[in-house]
Coordinates of C-alpha atoms in Angstrom, one line a residue:
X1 CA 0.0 0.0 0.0
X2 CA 1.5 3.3 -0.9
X3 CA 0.9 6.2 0.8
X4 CA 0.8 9.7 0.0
X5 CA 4.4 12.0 1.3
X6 CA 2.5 14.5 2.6
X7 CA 1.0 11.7 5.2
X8 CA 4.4 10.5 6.4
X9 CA 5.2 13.0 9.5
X10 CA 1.3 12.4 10.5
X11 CA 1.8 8.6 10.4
X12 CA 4.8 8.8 12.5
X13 CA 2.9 11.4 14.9
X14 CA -0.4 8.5 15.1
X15 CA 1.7 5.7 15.4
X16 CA 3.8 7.4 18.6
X17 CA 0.3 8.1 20.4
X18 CA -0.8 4.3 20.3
X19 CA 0.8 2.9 22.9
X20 CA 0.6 4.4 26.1
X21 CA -1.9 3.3 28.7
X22 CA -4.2 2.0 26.8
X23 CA -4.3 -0.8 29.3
X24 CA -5.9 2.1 32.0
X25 CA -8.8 2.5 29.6
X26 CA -9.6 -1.1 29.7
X27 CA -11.5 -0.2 33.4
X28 CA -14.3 2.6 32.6
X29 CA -14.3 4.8 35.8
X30 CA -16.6 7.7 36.5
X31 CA -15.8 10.5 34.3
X32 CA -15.1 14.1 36.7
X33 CA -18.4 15.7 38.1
X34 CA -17.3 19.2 37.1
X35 CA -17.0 18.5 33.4
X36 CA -20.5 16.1 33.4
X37 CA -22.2 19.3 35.1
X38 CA -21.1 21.6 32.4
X39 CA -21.6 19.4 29.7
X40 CA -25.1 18.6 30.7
X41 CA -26.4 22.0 31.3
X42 CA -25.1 22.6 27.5
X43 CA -27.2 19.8 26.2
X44 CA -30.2 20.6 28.6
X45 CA -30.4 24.0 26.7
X46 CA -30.3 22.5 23.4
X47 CA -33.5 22.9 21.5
X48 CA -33.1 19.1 20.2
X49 CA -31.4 15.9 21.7
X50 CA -28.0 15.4 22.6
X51 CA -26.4 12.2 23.3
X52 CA -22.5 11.7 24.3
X53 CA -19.9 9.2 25.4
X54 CA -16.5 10.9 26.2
X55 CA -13.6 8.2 27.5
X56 CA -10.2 9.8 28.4
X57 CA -8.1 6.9 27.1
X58 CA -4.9 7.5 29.7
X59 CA -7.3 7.5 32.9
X60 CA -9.9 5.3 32.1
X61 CA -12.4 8.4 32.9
X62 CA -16.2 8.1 31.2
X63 CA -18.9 10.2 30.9
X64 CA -21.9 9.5 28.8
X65 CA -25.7 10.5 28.3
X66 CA -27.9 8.7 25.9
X67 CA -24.6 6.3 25.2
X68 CA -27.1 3.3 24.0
X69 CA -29.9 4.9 22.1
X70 CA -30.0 5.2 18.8
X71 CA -29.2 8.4 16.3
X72 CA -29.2 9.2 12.9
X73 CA -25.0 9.7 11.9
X74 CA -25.2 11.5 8.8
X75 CA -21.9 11.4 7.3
X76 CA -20.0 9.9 10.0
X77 CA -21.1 6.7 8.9
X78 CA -18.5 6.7 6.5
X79 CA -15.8 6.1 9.8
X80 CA -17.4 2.6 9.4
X81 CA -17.2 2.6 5.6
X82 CA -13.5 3.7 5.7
X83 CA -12.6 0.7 8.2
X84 CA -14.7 -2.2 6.4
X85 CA -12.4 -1.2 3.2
X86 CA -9.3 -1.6 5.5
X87 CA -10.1 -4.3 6.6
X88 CA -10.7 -5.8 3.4
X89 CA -7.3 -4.4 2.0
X90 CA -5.5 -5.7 5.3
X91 CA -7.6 -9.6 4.3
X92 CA -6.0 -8.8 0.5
X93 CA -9.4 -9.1 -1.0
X94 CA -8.5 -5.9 -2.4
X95 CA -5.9 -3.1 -2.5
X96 CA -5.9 0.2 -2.0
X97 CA -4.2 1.0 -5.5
X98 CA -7.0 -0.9 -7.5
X99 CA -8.1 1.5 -10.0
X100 CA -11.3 3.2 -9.5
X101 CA -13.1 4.9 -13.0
X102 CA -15.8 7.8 -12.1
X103 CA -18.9 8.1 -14.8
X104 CA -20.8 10.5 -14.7
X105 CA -23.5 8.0 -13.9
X106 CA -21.1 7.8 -10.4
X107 CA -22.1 11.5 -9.6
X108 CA -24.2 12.5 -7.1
X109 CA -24.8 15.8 -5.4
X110 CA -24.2 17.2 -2.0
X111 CA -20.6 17.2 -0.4
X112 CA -17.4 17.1 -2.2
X113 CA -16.0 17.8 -5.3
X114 CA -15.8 14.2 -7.5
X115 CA -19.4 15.9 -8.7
X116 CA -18.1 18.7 -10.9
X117 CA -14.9 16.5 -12.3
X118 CA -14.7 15.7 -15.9
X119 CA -15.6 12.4 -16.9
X120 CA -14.1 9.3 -17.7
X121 CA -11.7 10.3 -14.3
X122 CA -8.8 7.6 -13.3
X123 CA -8.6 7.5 -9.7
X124 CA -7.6 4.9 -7.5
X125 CA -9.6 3.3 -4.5
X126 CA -7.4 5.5 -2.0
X127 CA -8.0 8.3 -4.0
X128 CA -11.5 8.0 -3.1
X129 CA -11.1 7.1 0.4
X130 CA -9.4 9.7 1.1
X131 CA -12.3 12.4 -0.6
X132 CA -14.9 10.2 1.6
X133 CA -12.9 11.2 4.4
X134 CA -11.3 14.0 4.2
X135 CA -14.0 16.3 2.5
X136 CA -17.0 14.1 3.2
X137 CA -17.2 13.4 -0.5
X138 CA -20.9 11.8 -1.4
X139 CA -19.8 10.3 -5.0
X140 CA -16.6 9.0 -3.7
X141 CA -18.2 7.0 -0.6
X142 CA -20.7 5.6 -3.2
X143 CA -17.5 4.7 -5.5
X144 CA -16.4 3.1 -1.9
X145 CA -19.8 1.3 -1.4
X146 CA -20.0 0.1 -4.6
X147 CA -16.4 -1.6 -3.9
X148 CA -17.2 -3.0 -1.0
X149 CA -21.0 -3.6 -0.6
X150 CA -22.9 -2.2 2.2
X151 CA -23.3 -5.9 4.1
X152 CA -19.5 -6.0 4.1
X153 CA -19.8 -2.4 6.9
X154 CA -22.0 -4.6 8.6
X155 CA -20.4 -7.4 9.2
X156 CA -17.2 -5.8 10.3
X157 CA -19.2 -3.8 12.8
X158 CA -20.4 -6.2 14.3
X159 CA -17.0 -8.3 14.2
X160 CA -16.0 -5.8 16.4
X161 CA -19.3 -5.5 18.5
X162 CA -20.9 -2.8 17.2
X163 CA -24.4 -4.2 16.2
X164 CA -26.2 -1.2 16.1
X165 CA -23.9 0.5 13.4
X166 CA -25.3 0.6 10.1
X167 CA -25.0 2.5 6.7
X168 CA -28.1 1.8 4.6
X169 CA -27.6 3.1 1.4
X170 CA -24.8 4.7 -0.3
X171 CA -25.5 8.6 -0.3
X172 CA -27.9 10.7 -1.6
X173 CA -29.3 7.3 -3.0
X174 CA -32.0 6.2 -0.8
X175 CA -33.8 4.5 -2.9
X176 CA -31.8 1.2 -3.3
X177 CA -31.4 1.1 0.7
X178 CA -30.8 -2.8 2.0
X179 CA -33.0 -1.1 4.9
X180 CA -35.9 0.6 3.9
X181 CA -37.7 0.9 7.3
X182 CA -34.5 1.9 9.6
X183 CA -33.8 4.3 6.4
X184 CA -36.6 6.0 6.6
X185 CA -36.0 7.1 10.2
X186 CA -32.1 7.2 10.0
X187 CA -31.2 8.2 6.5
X188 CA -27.8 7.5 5.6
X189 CA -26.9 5.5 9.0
X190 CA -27.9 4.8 12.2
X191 CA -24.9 4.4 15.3
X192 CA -25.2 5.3 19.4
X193 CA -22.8 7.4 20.8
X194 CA -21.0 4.7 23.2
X195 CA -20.4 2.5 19.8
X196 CA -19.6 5.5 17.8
X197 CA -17.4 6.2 20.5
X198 CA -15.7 2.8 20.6
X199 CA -15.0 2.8 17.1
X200 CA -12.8 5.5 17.4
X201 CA -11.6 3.9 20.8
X202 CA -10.5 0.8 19.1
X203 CA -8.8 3.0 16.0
X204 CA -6.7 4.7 19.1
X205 CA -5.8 1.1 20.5
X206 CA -4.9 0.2 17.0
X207 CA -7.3 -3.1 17.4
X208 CA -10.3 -2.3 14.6
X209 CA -7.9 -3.6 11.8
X210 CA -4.3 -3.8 12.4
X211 CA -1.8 -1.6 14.3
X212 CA -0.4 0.3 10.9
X213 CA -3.8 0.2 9.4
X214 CA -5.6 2.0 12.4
X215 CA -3.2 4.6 12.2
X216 CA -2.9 5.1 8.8
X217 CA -7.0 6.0 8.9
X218 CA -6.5 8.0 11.9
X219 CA -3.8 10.1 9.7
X220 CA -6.6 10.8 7.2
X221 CA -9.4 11.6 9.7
X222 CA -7.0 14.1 11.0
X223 CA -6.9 16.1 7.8
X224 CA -11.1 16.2 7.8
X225 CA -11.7 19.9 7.0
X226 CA -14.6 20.2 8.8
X227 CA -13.8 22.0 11.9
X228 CA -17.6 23.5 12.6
X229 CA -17.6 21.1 15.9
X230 CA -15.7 19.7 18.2
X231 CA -13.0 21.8 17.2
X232 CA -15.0 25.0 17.1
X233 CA -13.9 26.5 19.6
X234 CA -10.5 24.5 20.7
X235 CA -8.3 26.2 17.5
X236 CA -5.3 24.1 17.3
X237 CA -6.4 21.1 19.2
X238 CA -5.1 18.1 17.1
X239 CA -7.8 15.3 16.5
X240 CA -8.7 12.1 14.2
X241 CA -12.9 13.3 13.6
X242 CA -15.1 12.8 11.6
X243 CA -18.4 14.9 11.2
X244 CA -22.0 14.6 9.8
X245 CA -24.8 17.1 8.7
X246 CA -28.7 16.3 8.0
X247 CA -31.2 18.7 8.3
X248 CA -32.2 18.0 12.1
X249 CA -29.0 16.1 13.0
X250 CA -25.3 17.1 13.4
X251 CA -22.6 14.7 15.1
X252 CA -18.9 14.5 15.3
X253 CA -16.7 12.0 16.9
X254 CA -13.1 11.3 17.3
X255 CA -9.6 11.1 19.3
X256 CA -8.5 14.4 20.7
X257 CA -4.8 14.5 21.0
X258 CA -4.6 16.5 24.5
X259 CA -2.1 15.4 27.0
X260 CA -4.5 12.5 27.4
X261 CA -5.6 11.4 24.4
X262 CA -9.5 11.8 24.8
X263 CA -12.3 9.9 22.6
X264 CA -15.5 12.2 22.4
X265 CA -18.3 11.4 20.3
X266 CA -21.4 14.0 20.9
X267 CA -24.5 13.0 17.9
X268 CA -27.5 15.9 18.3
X269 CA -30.6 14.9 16.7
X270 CA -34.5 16.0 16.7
X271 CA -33.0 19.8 16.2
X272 CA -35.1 22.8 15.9
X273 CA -32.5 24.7 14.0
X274 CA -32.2 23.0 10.6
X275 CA -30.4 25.4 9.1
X276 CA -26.9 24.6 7.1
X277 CA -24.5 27.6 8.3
X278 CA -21.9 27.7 10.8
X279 CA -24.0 28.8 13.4
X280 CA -26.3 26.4 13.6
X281 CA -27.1 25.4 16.9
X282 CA -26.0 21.8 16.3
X283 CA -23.0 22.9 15.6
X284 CA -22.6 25.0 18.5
X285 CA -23.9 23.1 20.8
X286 CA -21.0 20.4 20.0
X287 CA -18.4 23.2 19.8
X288 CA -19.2 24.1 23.6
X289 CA -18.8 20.4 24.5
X290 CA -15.4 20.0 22.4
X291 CA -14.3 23.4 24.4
X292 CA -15.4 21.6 27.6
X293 CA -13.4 18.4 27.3
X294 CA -10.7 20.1 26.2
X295 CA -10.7 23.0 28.9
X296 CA -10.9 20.3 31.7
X297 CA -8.2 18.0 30.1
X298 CA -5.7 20.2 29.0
X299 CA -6.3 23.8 31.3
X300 CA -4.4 26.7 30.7
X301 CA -1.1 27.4 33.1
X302 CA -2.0 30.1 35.9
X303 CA -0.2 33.3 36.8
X304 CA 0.4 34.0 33.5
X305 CA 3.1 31.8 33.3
X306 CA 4.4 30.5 29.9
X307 CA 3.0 27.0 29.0

């Protein structure tokens, strides 16, 4: 598998944050009071539901509200898509360098950018894992899909224990779902936060595919461009996210690089602000969580001292 130069300093950077204490995280302990009173006075005040499972990975700390109950993903069902092709690539039923031709048949609309390319396009099937990803692209996670098939996602997740965590359809194309009633209440993909949450959990322990392959994905989730949510409000925060946007839904989830490396996965759903701008109160409402976690975990030096 080749990967791209411009990944090699982040591979070394994801690969270095693996090990450490990931055996303290093994034993969930009660995540600090402080932190769960702030956090659940932002998502009392939502206007819409917000469910949340936040594990610092070094301390074994947890916090959670709604962590079993289900929510629509939006686009950060593609997390599962990117680790079902993997894991197929780490099997050698395939290989990341198989070519990959777009049509304009392929093209959908929505995010990304595969939808105003020229036709025939040569790309290869990292090329479009790495639009899925990285820009949320809707035509190159159907070019995924299509690779892969959608029971493939499903068996993986629940390989790894993760039986609620479905994609149903490829994107924008709800008509051929292989789930037409979950579908219709889901769209794209349905997850909970604590599963959401250990998918990302098990990227950071390098045990959803293989050591190298976890932390190859978790270079490309770090160069999503989306930084409307968790990282909102915590400007130079490193993380490995992955975000989602549906009309009355927003969710991101991921591994915050802090001194502790911190898994937080907050999903919003049933929101009364369905508008697609910045500010929308999906978004902000995660934002003021991500600035939470990341206050608590990594506070600023008193006195005025230098960090």
């Amino acid at each position: 598998m080749r990967l791209l130069p411009a990944l090699a300093a982040t591979l070394v950077m994801s690969a270095s944050l693996l090990g450490a204490h990931d055996a303290a995280a093994q034993t969930m302990v009660p995540g600090p009071a402080p932190l769960r009173r702030v956090i659940d006075s932002l998502a009392d005040a939502h206007r819409g539901v917000v469910g949340y499972s936040i594990t610092n990975l070094d301390t074994g700390e947890h916090l959670e509200r709604r962590g079993d109950e289900t929510f629509t993903t939006a686009s950060l069902i593609k997390v599962p898509v990117l680790v079902a092709l993997f894991d197929l690539a780490e099997q050698k039923q395939l290989t990341l360098d198989d070519p990959i031709v777009l049509t304009e048949i392929d093209k959908v609309g929505g995010a990304g950018q595969l939808q105003f390319m020229r036709t025939p396009l040569s790309l290869r099937l990292w090329d479009v894992a790495w639009l899925m990803t990285t820009l949320s692209d809707n035509t190159a996670t159907n070019l995924v899909l299509d690779r892969i098939k959608i029971r493939r996602v499903w068996q993986k997740m629940e390989a790894l224990g993760l039986p609620h965590t479905k994609v149903h359809s490829g994107s924008m194309t709800r008509i051929a779902t292989v789930a037409p009633d979950s579908s219709v209440k889901y769209g794209l993909g349905v997850t909970t936060p604590n599963e959401m949450a250990r998918l990302f959990t098990l990227l950071a322990q390098g045990k959803a595919v293989s050591a190298s392959a976890d932390s190859t994905m978790l270079a490309i989730l770090a160069r999503n461009v989306d930084d409307s949510k968790l990282l909102r409000y915590a400007y130079g925060v490193r993380a490995a996210h992955k975000t989602g946007d549906v009309d009355n839904a927003r969710t991101d989830c991921g591994v915050l690089y802090l001194p502790a490396r911190v898994v937080a996965c907050v999903l919003t759903k049933e929101n009364t602000d369905t508008r697609y701008w910045m500010d929308a109160e999906g978004n902000t409402v995660i934002g003021r969580i991500g600035a939470a976690i990341v206050a608590h975990w990594s506070p600023r030096p008193s006195g005025g001292q230098k960090p």
